[in-house]
JSON list of C-alpha atoms in Angstrom, two decimals:
[
{"chain": "W", "resi": 1, "resn": "UNK", "atom": "CA", "xyz": [137.66, 87.53, 160.58]},
{"chain": "W", "resi": 2, "resn": "UNK", "atom": "CA", "xyz": [140.17, 83.98, 160.36]},
{"chain": "W", "resi": 3, "resn": "UNK", "atom": "CA", "xyz": [139.15, 83.48, 163.63]},
{"chain": "W", "resi": 4, "resn": "UNK", "atom": "CA", "xyz": [141.18, 82.57, 167.23]},
{"chain": "W", "resi": 5, "resn": "UNK", "atom": "CA", "xyz": [145.01, 83.11, 166.02]},
{"chain": "W", "resi": 6, "resn": "UNK", "atom": "CA", "xyz": [148.22, 82.19, 168.52]},
{"chain": "W", "resi": 7, "resn": "UNK", "atom": "CA", "xyz": [151.28, 83.10, 168.35]},
{"chain": "W", "resi": 8, "resn": "UNK", "atom": "CA", "xyz": [153.65, 81.30, 168.27]},
{"chain": "W", "resi": 9, "resn": "UNK", "atom": "CA", "xyz": [152.62, 78.07, 167.38]},
{"chain": "W", "resi": 10, "resn": "UNK", "atom": "CA", "xyz": [155.56, 76.32, 168.46]},
{"chain": "W", "resi": 11, "resn": "UNK", "atom": "CA", "xyz": [158.03, 77.37, 171.58]},
{"chain": "W", "resi": 12, "resn": "UNK", "atom": "CA", "xyz": [161.33, 75.64, 173.16]},
{"chain": "W", "resi": 13, "resn": "UNK", "atom": "CA", "xyz": [162.60, 77.15, 175.48]},
{"chain": "W", "resi": 14, "resn": "UNK", "atom": "CA", "xyz": [165.54, 75.69, 178.37]},
{"chain": "W", "resi": 15, "resn": "UNK", "atom": "CA", "xyz": [164.72, 75.21, 181.87]},
{"chain": "W", "resi": 16, "resn": "UNK", "atom": "CA", "xyz": [164.35, 78.95, 183.78]},
{"chain": "W", "resi": 17, "resn": "UNK", "atom": "CA", "xyz": [163.29, 81.24, 180.99]},
{"chain": "W", "resi": 18, "resn": "UNK", "atom": "CA", "xyz": [160.39, 83.43, 180.54]},
{"chain": "W", "resi": 19, "resn": "UNK", "atom": "CA", "xyz": [157.51, 82.90, 178.04]},
{"chain": "W", "resi": 20, "resn": "UNK", "atom": "CA", "xyz": [155.52, 84.79, 176.66]},
{"chain": "W", "resi": 21, "resn": "UNK", "atom": "CA", "xyz": [152.36, 83.72, 174.63]},
{"chain": "W", "resi": 22, "resn": "UNK", "atom": "CA", "xyz": [149.45, 85.71, 172.27]},
{"chain": "W", "resi": 23, "resn": "UNK", "atom": "CA", "xyz": [147.00, 85.06, 171.43]},
{"chain": "W", "resi": 24, "resn": "UNK", "atom": "CA", "xyz": [144.76, 87.04, 169.32]},
{"chain": "W", "resi": 25, "resn": "UNK", "atom": "CA", "xyz": [140.41, 86.63, 169.91]},
{"chain": "W", "resi": 26, "resn": "UNK", "atom": "CA", "xyz": [137.81, 86.48, 166.56]},
{"chain": "W", "resi": 27, "resn": "UNK", "atom": "CA", "xyz": [137.10, 90.83, 167.18]},
{"chain": "W", "resi": 28, "resn": "UNK", "atom": "CA", "xyz": [133.62, 91.26, 168.42]},
{"chain": "W", "resi": 29, "resn": "UNK", "atom": "CA", "xyz": [134.37, 88.55, 171.21]},
{"chain": "W", "resi": 30, "resn": "UNK", "atom": "CA", "xyz": [134.15, 89.91, 175.02]},
{"chain": "W", "resi": 31, "resn": "UNK", "atom": "CA", "xyz": [135.38, 86.52, 176.16]},
{"chain": "W", "resi": 32, "resn": "UNK", "atom": "CA", "xyz": [138.86, 85.63, 176.32]},
{"chain": "W", "resi": 33, "resn": "UNK", "atom": "CA", "xyz": [139.82, 82.44, 178.32]},
{"chain": "W", "resi": 34, "resn": "UNK", "atom": "CA", "xyz": [143.02, 80.72, 178.22]},
{"chain": "W", "resi": 35, "resn": "UNK", "atom": "CA", "xyz": [143.88, 76.52, 178.67]},
{"chain": "W", "resi": 36, "resn": "UNK", "atom": "CA", "xyz": [146.09, 74.15, 179.09]},
{"chain": "W", "resi": 37, "resn": "UNK", "atom": "CA", "xyz": [146.50, 70.67, 177.77]},
{"chain": "W", "resi": 38, "resn": "UNK", "atom": "CA", "xyz": [148.96, 67.83, 178.18]},
{"chain": "W", "resi": 39, "resn": "UNK", "atom": "CA", "xyz": [149.52, 64.82, 176.02]},
{"chain": "W", "resi": 40, "resn": "UNK", "atom": "CA", "xyz": [147.26, 62.27, 176.21]},
{"chain": "W", "resi": 41, "resn": "UNK", "atom": "CA", "xyz": [144.34, 65.00, 178.96]},
{"chain": "W", "resi": 42, "resn": "UNK", "atom": "CA", "xyz": [141.53, 67.22, 178.01]},
{"chain": "W", "resi": 43, "resn": "UNK", "atom": "CA", "xyz": [142.24, 70.93, 178.60]},
{"chain": "W", "resi": 44, "resn": "UNK", "atom": "CA", "xyz": [142.41, 72.44, 181.90]},
{"chain": "W", "resi": 45, "resn": "UNK", "atom": "CA", "xyz": [140.75, 75.90, 182.55]},
{"chain": "W", "resi": 46, "resn": "UNK", "atom": "CA", "xyz": [143.42, 78.29, 183.16]},
{"chain": "W", "resi": 47, "resn": "UNK", "atom": "CA", "xyz": [141.43, 81.55, 183.50]},
{"chain": "W", "resi": 48, "resn": "UNK", "atom": "CA", "xyz": [139.30, 84.05, 182.07]},
{"chain": "W", "resi": 49, "resn": "UNK", "atom": "CA", "xyz": [139.20, 87.42, 180.79]},
{"chain": "W", "resi": 50, "resn": "UNK", "atom": "CA", "xyz": [136.33, 89.60, 180.58]},
{"chain": "W", "resi": 51, "resn": "UNK", "atom": "CA", "xyz": [137.08, 92.03, 177.68]},
{"chain": "W", "resi": 52, "resn": "UNK", "atom": "CA", "xyz": [140.05, 93.47, 179.88]},
{"chain": "W", "resi": 53, "resn": "UNK", "atom": "CA", "xyz": [139.31, 92.39, 183.26]},
{"chain": "W", "resi": 54, "resn": "UNK", "atom": "CA", "xyz": [140.61, 88.97, 184.82]},
{"chain": "W", "resi": 55, "resn": "UNK", "atom": "CA", "xyz": [137.76, 87.43, 186.92]},
{"chain": "W", "resi": 56, "resn": "UNK", "atom": "CA", "xyz": [138.48, 83.68, 187.01]},
{"chain": "W", "resi": 57, "resn": "UNK", "atom": "CA", "xyz": [141.96, 82.06, 187.94]},
{"chain": "W", "resi": 58, "resn": "UNK", "atom": "CA", "xyz": [142.50, 78.23, 188.34]},
{"chain": "W", "resi": 59, "resn": "UNK", "atom": "CA", "xyz": [144.77, 77.00, 191.27]},
{"chain": "W", "resi": 60, "resn": "UNK", "atom": "CA", "xyz": [146.47, 75.56, 188.17]},
{"chain": "W", "resi": 61, "resn": "UNK", "atom": "CA", "xyz": [148.03, 79.22, 187.29]},
{"chain": "W", "resi": 62, "resn": "UNK", "atom": "CA", "xyz": [150.45, 79.24, 189.90]},
{"chain": "W", "resi": 63, "resn": "UNK", "atom": "CA", "xyz": [152.58, 82.44, 190.93]},
{"chain": "W", "resi": 64, "resn": "UNK", "atom": "CA", "xyz": [154.93, 82.06, 188.03]},
{"chain": "W", "resi": 65, "resn": "UNK", "atom": "CA", "xyz": [152.52, 82.09, 185.26]},
{"chain": "W", "resi": 66, "resn": "UNK", "atom": "CA", "xyz": [150.29, 85.82, 184.88]},
{"chain": "W", "resi": 67, "resn": "UNK", "atom": "CA", "xyz": [148.14, 87.19, 182.07]},
{"chain": "W", "resi": 68, "resn": "UNK", "atom": "CA", "xyz": [147.04, 90.02, 180.93]},
{"chain": "W", "resi": 69, "resn": "UNK", "atom": "CA", "xyz": [144.13, 91.44, 178.39]},
{"chain": "W", "resi": 70, "resn": "UNK", "atom": "CA", "xyz": [145.27, 95.79, 178.38]},
{"chain": "W", "resi": 71, "resn": "UNK", "atom": "CA", "xyz": [143.04, 97.07, 176.03]},
{"chain": "W", "resi": 72, "resn": "UNK", "atom": "CA", "xyz": [140.25, 94.12, 176.46]},
{"chain": "W", "resi": 73, "resn": "UNK", "atom": "CA", "xyz": [141.40, 92.40, 173.02]},
{"chain": "W", "resi": 74, "resn": "UNK", "atom": "CA", "xyz": [144.69, 90.20, 172.50]},
{"chain": "W", "resi": 75, "resn": "UNK", "atom": "CA", "xyz": [145.76, 88.69, 175.61]},
{"chain": "W", "resi": 76, "resn": "UNK", "atom": "CA", "xyz": [149.66, 87.52, 177.12]},
{"chain": "W", "resi": 77, "resn": "UNK", "atom": "CA", "xyz": [150.66, 84.39, 178.92]},
{"chain": "W", "resi": 78, "resn": "UNK", "atom": "CA", "xyz": [153.89, 84.40, 180.68]},
{"chain": "W", "resi": 79, "resn": "UNK", "atom": "CA", "xyz": [155.60, 81.86, 182.14]},
{"chain": "W", "resi": 80, "resn": "UNK", "atom": "CA", "xyz": [158.03, 83.01, 184.39]},
{"chain": "W", "resi": 81, "resn": "UNK", "atom": "CA", "xyz": [161.22, 80.83, 185.66]},
{"chain": "W", "resi": 82, "resn": "UNK", "atom": "CA", "xyz": [160.08, 77.68, 183.14]},
{"chain": "W", "resi": 83, "resn": "UNK", "atom": "CA", "xyz": [159.76, 73.43, 184.26]},
{"chain": "W", "resi": 84, "resn": "UNK", "atom": "CA", "xyz": [159.95, 71.09, 182.27]},
{"chain": "W", "resi": 85, "resn": "UNK", "atom": "CA", "xyz": [156.34, 70.32, 183.46]},
{"chain": "W", "resi": 86, "resn": "UNK", "atom": "CA", "xyz": [155.64, 73.70, 182.26]},
{"chain": "W", "resi": 87, "resn": "UNK", "atom": "CA", "xyz": [155.64, 71.84, 178.61]},
{"chain": "W", "resi": 88, "resn": "UNK", "atom": "CA", "xyz": [152.02, 71.73, 176.79]},
{"chain": "W", "resi": 89, "resn": "UNK", "atom": "CA", "xyz": [149.76, 72.83, 174.89]},
{"chain": "W", "resi": 90, "resn": "UNK", "atom": "CA", "xyz": [148.17, 75.93, 175.62]},
{"chain": "W", "resi": 91, "resn": "UNK", "atom": "CA", "xyz": [145.42, 76.76, 174.50]},
{"chain": "W", "resi": 92, "resn": "UNK", "atom": "CA", "xyz": [143.97, 79.98, 173.67]},
{"chain": "W", "resi": 93, "resn": "UNK", "atom": "CA", "xyz": [138.99, 80.39, 173.26]},
{"chain": "W", "resi": 94, "resn": "UNK", "atom": "CA", "xyz": [136.78, 83.86, 173.34]},
{"chain": "W", "resi": 95, "resn": "UNK", "atom": "CA", "xyz": [133.11, 84.30, 173.14]},
{"chain": "W", "resi": 96, "resn": "UNK", "atom": "CA", "xyz": [130.88, 86.60, 172.81]},
{"chain": "W", "resi": 97, "resn": "UNK", "atom": "CA", "xyz": [129.18, 88.00, 176.81]},
{"chain": "W", "resi": 98, "resn": "UNK", "atom": "CA", "xyz": [126.50, 84.93, 177.09]},
{"chain": "W", "resi": 99, "resn": "UNK", "atom": "CA", "xyz": [127.99, 82.22, 174.41]},
{"chain": "W", "resi": 100, "resn": "UNK", "atom": "CA", "xyz": [128.51, 78.96, 175.19]},
{"chain": "W", "resi": 101, "resn": "UNK", "atom": "CA", "xyz": [130.23, 78.45, 172.68]},
{"chain": "W", "resi": 102, "resn": "UNK", "atom": "CA", "xyz": [133.90, 78.89, 172.86]},
{"chain": "W", "resi": 103, "resn": "UNK", "atom": "CA", "xyz": [135.89, 79.22, 169.37]},
{"chain": "W", "resi": 104, "resn": "UNK", "atom": "CA", "xyz": [139.29, 78.12, 170.09]},
{"chain": "W", "resi": 105, "resn": "UNK", "atom": "CA", "xyz": [142.72, 78.41, 168.34]},
{"chain": "W", "resi": 106, "resn": "UNK", "atom": "CA", "xyz": [144.75, 76.52, 166.86]},
{"chain": "W", "resi": 107, "resn": "UNK", "atom": "CA", "xyz": [147.43, 77.06, 170.18]},
{"chain": "W", "resi": 108, "resn": "UNK", "atom": "CA", "xyz": [150.40, 77.21, 171.16]},
{"chain": "W", "resi": 109, "resn": "UNK", "atom": "CA", "xyz": [153.03, 73.49, 171.38]},
{"chain": "W", "resi": 110, "resn": "UNK", "atom": "CA", "xyz": [156.06, 75.15, 174.47]},
{"chain": "W", "resi": 111, "resn": "UNK", "atom": "CA", "xyz": [158.72, 72.71, 175.14]},
{"chain": "W", "resi": 112, "resn": "UNK", "atom": "CA", "xyz": [161.44, 72.90, 178.88]},
{"chain": "W", "resi": 113, "resn": "UNK", "atom": "CA", "xyz": [164.23, 71.18, 178.05]},
{"chain": "M", "resi": 1, "resn": "UNK", "atom": "CA", "xyz": [133.12, 68.76, 192.56]},
{"chain": "M", "resi": 2, "resn": "UNK", "atom": "CA", "xyz": [134.50, 68.88, 189.42]},
{"chain": "M", "resi": 3, "resn": "UNK", "atom": "CA", "xyz": [135.10, 65.78, 187.09]},
{"chain": "M", "resi": 4, "resn": "UNK", "atom": "CA", "xyz": [134.55, 64.51, 183.58]},
{"chain": "M", "resi": 5, "resn": "UNK", "atom": "CA", "xyz": [135.24, 61.31, 183.09]},
{"chain": "M", "resi": 6, "resn": "UNK", "atom": "CA", "xyz": [135.35, 59.15, 179.44]},
{"chain": "M", "resi": 7, "resn": "UNK", "atom": "CA", "xyz": [136.84, 55.75, 177.79]},
{"chain": "M", "resi": 8, "resn": "UNK", "atom": "CA", "xyz": [139.58, 56.63, 175.39]},
{"chain": "M", "resi": 9, "resn": "UNK", "atom": "CA", "xyz": [139.10, 54.32, 172.81]},
{"chain": "M", "resi": 10, "resn": "UNK", "atom": "CA", "xyz": [136.66, 52.89, 170.57]},
{"chain": "M", "resi": 11, "resn": "UNK", "atom": "CA", "xyz": [137.20, 51.14, 167.70]},
{"chain": "M", "resi": 12, "resn": "UNK", "atom": "CA", "xyz": [134.26, 50.76, 165.34]},
{"chain": "M", "resi": 13, "resn": "UNK", "atom": "CA", "xyz": [134.11, 49.35, 161.05]},
{"chain": "M", "resi": 14, "resn": "UNK", "atom": "CA", "xyz": [133.48, 52.14, 158.43]},
{"chain": "M", "resi": 15, "resn": "UNK", "atom": "CA", "xyz": [129.16, 52.47, 158.29]},
{"chain": "M", "resi": 16, "resn": "UNK", "atom": "CA", "xyz": [128.68, 50.83, 161.45]},
{"chain": "M", "resi": 17, "resn": "UNK", "atom": "CA", "xyz": [127.97, 53.93, 164.60]},
{"chain": "M", "resi": 18, "resn": "UNK", "atom": "CA", "xyz": [129.67, 55.03, 166.91]},
{"chain": "M", "resi": 19, "resn": "UNK", "atom": "CA", "xyz": [128.20, 54.98, 170.13]},
{"chain": "M", "resi": 20, "resn": "UNK", "atom": "CA", "xyz": [131.32, 57.69, 172.91]},
{"chain": "M", "resi": 21, "resn": "UNK", "atom": "CA", "xyz": [130.03, 57.69, 176.39]},
{"chain": "M", "resi": 22, "resn": "UNK", "atom": "CA", "xyz": [131.37, 60.10, 179.46]},
{"chain": "M", "resi": 23, "resn": "UNK", "atom": "CA", "xyz": [130.12, 60.55, 182.98]},
{"chain": "M", "resi": 24, "resn": "UNK", "atom": "CA", "xyz": [130.54, 64.38, 185.01]},
{"chain": "M", "resi": 25, "resn": "UNK", "atom": "CA", "xyz": [129.85, 64.73, 188.60]},
{"chain": "M", "resi": 26, "resn": "UNK", "atom": "CA", "xyz": [128.57, 68.65, 189.28]},
{"chain": "M", "resi": 27, "resn": "UNK", "atom": "CA", "xyz": [124.35, 68.56, 189.21]},
{"chain": "M", "resi": 28, "resn": "UNK", "atom": "CA", "xyz": [125.13, 73.21, 188.41]},
{"chain": "M", "resi": 29, "resn": "UNK", "atom": "CA", "xyz": [126.49, 72.38, 184.45]},
{"chain": "M", "resi": 30, "resn": "UNK", "atom": "CA", "xyz": [124.88, 75.02, 182.11]},
{"chain": "M", "resi": 31, "resn": "UNK", "atom": "CA", "xyz": [126.15, 72.43, 179.29]},
{"chain": "M", "resi": 32, "resn": "UNK", "atom": "CA", "xyz": [127.03, 70.36, 178.05]},
{"chain": "M", "resi": 33, "resn": "UNK", "atom": "CA", "xyz": [129.17, 69.16, 174.77]},
{"chain": "M", "resi": 34, "resn": "UNK", "atom": "CA", "xyz": [130.92, 67.77, 172.10]},
{"chain": "M", "resi": 35, "resn": "UNK", "atom": "CA", "xyz": [134.00, 68.12, 170.87]},
{"chain": "M", "resi": 36, "resn": "UNK", "atom": "CA", "xyz": [136.46, 66.83, 167.62]},
{"chain": "M", "resi": 37, "resn": "UNK", "atom": "CA", "xyz": [140.31, 66.85, 168.43]},
{"chain": "M", "resi": 38, "resn": "UNK", "atom": "CA", "xyz": [141.41, 65.99, 165.01]},
{"chain": "M", "resi": 39, "resn": "UNK", "atom": "CA", "xyz": [145.65, 65.38, 164.98]},
{"chain": "M", "resi": 40, "resn": "UNK", "atom": "CA", "xyz": [147.33, 69.41, 164.48]},
{"chain": "M", "resi": 41, "resn": "UNK", "atom": "CA", "xyz": [144.20, 70.88, 165.30]},
{"chain": "M", "resi": 42, "resn": "UNK", "atom": "CA", "xyz": [142.26, 72.97, 166.94]},
{"chain": "M", "resi": 43, "resn": "UNK", "atom": "CA", "xyz": [139.36, 71.81, 169.21]},
{"chain": "M", "resi": 44, "resn": "UNK", "atom": "CA", "xyz": [136.27, 71.90, 166.83]},
{"chain": "M", "resi": 45, "resn": "UNK", "atom": "CA", "xyz": [132.91, 72.35, 169.11]},
{"chain": "M", "resi": 46, "resn": "UNK", "atom": "CA", "xyz": [130.44, 70.11, 167.11]},
{"chain": "M", "resi": 47, "resn": "UNK", "atom": "CA", "xyz": [127.58, 69.69, 168.89]},
{"chain": "M", "resi": 48, "resn": "UNK", "atom": "CA", "xyz": [126.05, 70.89, 172.80]},
{"chain": "M", "resi": 49, "resn": "UNK", "atom": "CA", "xyz": [123.45, 70.28, 175.39]},
{"chain": "M", "resi": 50, "resn": "UNK", "atom": "CA", "xyz": [121.39, 72.55, 177.17]},
{"chain": "M", "resi": 51, "resn": "UNK", "atom": "CA", "xyz": [121.22, 70.33, 180.97]},
{"chain": "M", "resi": 52, "resn": "UNK", "atom": "CA", "xyz": [117.44, 70.80, 181.04]},
{"chain": "M", "resi": 53, "resn": "UNK", "atom": "CA", "xyz": [117.01, 69.07, 177.34]},
{"chain": "M", "resi": 54, "resn": "UNK", "atom": "CA", "xyz": [117.81, 64.66, 177.19]},
{"chain": "M", "resi": 55, "resn": "UNK", "atom": "CA", "xyz": [118.41, 64.61, 173.55]},
{"chain": "M", "resi": 56, "resn": "UNK", "atom": "CA", "xyz": [119.74, 66.49, 170.53]},
{"chain": "M", "resi": 57, "resn": "UNK", "atom": "CA", "xyz": [119.67, 65.60, 167.52]},
{"chain": "M", "resi": 58, "resn": "UNK", "atom": "CA", "xyz": [122.18, 66.98, 164.79]},
{"chain": "M", "resi": 59, "resn": "UNK", "atom": "CA", "xyz": [122.32, 64.96, 160.79]},
{"chain": "M", "resi": 60, "resn": "UNK", "atom": "CA", "xyz": [124.41, 61.52, 161.90]},
{"chain": "M", "resi": 61, "resn": "UNK", "atom": "CA", "xyz": [124.73, 62.66, 165.76]},
{"chain": "M", "resi": 62, "resn": "UNK", "atom": "CA", "xyz": [123.54, 61.82, 168.32]},
{"chain": "M", "resi": 63, "resn": "UNK", "atom": "CA", "xyz": [123.38, 63.24, 172.28]},
{"chain": "M", "resi": 64, "resn": "UNK", "atom": "CA", "xyz": [122.01, 60.96, 174.83]},
{"chain": "M", "resi": 65, "resn": "UNK", "atom": "CA", "xyz": [121.66, 62.78, 178.60]},
{"chain": "M", "resi": 66, "resn": "UNK", "atom": "CA", "xyz": [120.20, 61.38, 181.77]},
{"chain": "M", "resi": 67, "resn": "UNK", "atom": "CA", "xyz": [120.25, 64.47, 184.34]},
{"chain": "M", "resi": 68, "resn": "UNK", "atom": "CA", "xyz": [119.50, 62.00, 187.14]},
{"chain": "M", "resi": 69, "resn": "UNK", "atom": "CA", "xyz": [122.74, 59.47, 186.81]},
{"chain": "M", "resi": 70, "resn": "UNK", "atom": "CA", "xyz": [125.26, 62.12, 185.19]},
{"chain": "M", "resi": 71, "resn": "UNK", "atom": "CA", "xyz": [125.65, 60.40, 181.72]},
{"chain": "M", "resi": 72, "resn": "UNK", "atom": "CA", "xyz": [126.39, 61.71, 178.83]},
{"chain": "M", "resi": 73, "resn": "UNK", "atom": "CA", "xyz": [126.15, 59.83, 175.19]},
{"chain": "M", "resi": 74, "resn": "UNK", "atom": "CA", "xyz": [127.64, 61.18, 171.86]},
{"chain": "M", "resi": 75, "resn": "UNK", "atom": "CA", "xyz": [125.92, 58.90, 168.92]},
{"chain": "M", "resi": 76, "resn": "UNK", "atom": "CA", "xyz": [127.52, 58.63, 165.75]},
{"chain": "M", "resi": 77, "resn": "UNK", "atom": "CA", "xyz": [125.71, 57.58, 162.67]},
{"chain": "M", "resi": 78, "resn": "UNK", "atom": "CA", "xyz": [126.68, 55.88, 159.71]},
{"chain": "M", "resi": 79, "resn": "UNK", "atom": "CA", "xyz": [130.61, 56.58, 161.10]},
{"chain": "M", "resi": 80, "resn": "UNK", "atom": "CA", "xyz": [133.38, 58.16, 158.27]},
{"chain": "M", "resi": 81, "resn": "UNK", "atom": "CA", "xyz": [136.88, 57.66, 158.76]},
{"chain": "M", "resi": 82, "resn": "UNK", "atom": "CA", "xyz": [137.16, 61.53, 158.75]},
{"chain": "M", "resi": 83, "resn": "UNK", "atom": "CA", "xyz": [134.89, 61.17, 161.74]},
{"chain": "M", "resi": 84, "resn": "UNK", "atom": "CA", "xyz": [139.07, 59.16, 163.21]},
{"chain": "M", "resi": 85, "resn": "UNK", "atom": "CA", "xyz": [139.44, 62.19, 165.55]},
{"chain": "M", "resi": 86, "resn": "UNK", "atom": "CA", "xyz": [139.46, 62.09, 170.00]},
{"chain": "M", "resi": 87, "resn": "UNK", "atom": "CA", "xyz": [136.43, 63.40, 171.55]},
{"chain": "M", "resi": 88, "resn": "UNK", "atom": "CA", "xyz": [135.82, 65.80, 174.74]},
{"chain": "M", "resi": 89, "resn": "UNK", "atom": "CA", "xyz": [133.73, 65.80, 176.74]},
{"chain": "M", "resi": 90, "resn": "UNK", "atom": "CA", "xyz": [133.18, 68.37, 178.29]},
{"chain": "M", "resi": 91, "resn": "UNK", "atom": "CA", "xyz": [130.68, 70.72, 180.40]},
{"chain": "M", "resi": 92, "resn": "UNK", "atom": "CA", "xyz": [130.02, 74.21, 181.38]},
{"chain": "M", "resi": 93, "resn": "UNK", "atom": "CA", "xyz": [129.66, 75.34, 185.37]},
{"chain": "M", "resi": 94, "resn": "UNK", "atom": "CA", "xyz": [127.34, 77.29, 186.51]},
{"chain": "M", "resi": 95, "resn": "UNK", "atom": "CA", "xyz": [129.75, 80.10, 186.93]},
{"chain": "M", "resi": 96, "resn": "UNK", "atom": "CA", "xyz": [128.70, 82.68, 185.00]},
{"chain": "M", "resi": 97, "resn": "UNK", "atom": "CA", "xyz": [131.78, 81.98, 182.71]},
{"chain": "M", "resi": 98, "resn": "UNK", "atom": "CA", "xyz": [131.29, 79.65, 180.89]},
{"chain": "M", "resi": 99, "resn": "UNK", "atom": "CA", "xyz": [134.38, 77.49, 182.53]},
{"chain": "M", "resi": 100, "resn": "UNK", "atom": "CA", "xyz": [134.33, 75.07, 181.25]},
{"chain": "M", "resi": 101, "resn": "UNK", "atom": "CA", "xyz": [135.95, 71.61, 181.74]},
{"chain": "M", "resi": 102, "resn": "UNK", "atom": "CA", "xyz": [137.13, 69.07, 180.14]},
{"chain": "M", "resi": 103, "resn": "UNK", "atom": "CA", "xyz": [137.65, 65.01, 179.95]},
{"chain": "M", "resi": 104, "resn": "UNK", "atom": "CA", "xyz": [140.63, 63.13, 178.79]},
{"chain": "M", "resi": 105, "resn": "UNK", "atom": "CA", "xyz": [139.21, 62.81, 175.40]},
{"chain": "M", "resi": 106, "resn": "UNK", "atom": "CA", "xyz": [137.74, 59.53, 173.30]},
{"chain": "M", "resi": 107, "resn": "UNK", "atom": "CA", "xyz": [140.23, 57.99, 170.40]},
{"chain": "M", "resi": 108, "resn": "UNK", "atom": "CA", "xyz": [138.19, 57.11, 167.72]},
{"chain": "M", "resi": 109, "resn": "UNK", "atom": "CA", "xyz": [139.39, 54.15, 165.35]},
{"chain": "M", "resi": 110, "resn": "UNK", "atom": "CA", "xyz": [136.94, 54.34, 162.58]},
{"chain": "M", "resi": 111, "resn": "UNK", "atom": "CA", "xyz": [138.44, 50.88, 160.11]},
{"chain": "M", "resi": 112, "resn": "UNK", "atom": "CA", "xyz": [137.86, 50.67, 156.27]}
]
């Protein structure tokens, strides 16, 4: 396994459009996390899944954001009606159950024009 | 509340030791971490310390935890130019899901 992968690596979209990102975790990892990182800041927690169940969501995750992990493997993060403030790097991480160690993917950089 | 703070920049000469400091606010932290991020690369877990430990050493890295003052530090011995990167302090909260709170990062410059 080559680690956590994310697709696309870069996305440029116009304000008001919808975008969807995909994350493929390390295959045996039950937990999957989404973070957002803006320039000059550390990653901010958005949400996490244990298998297909979404167990926690940050208040940063507004109604325009939705995340799914339908079969407990890959996950998607959708942003509807994008705003310029959504421009950021979206990071995915995965881990084994009850493990402190999260493995991060390379991220998807979103630019909203 | 959940907050992790660290200084933004540190500049050292090659061969010197670097010390990056961090403070956190949540006393229910279970693990504290140091991550490294190089330009264009993902986050790499460098080292971690469990909240009931005071110190952890891993080759050139030494982590010190003062739980009373909620202060964490990372010392890099014999700093090399390849150590130039952004270093993030982070804590995992005792929520069962290892939700991780990150600081804003310290940019380490290593001068040859």
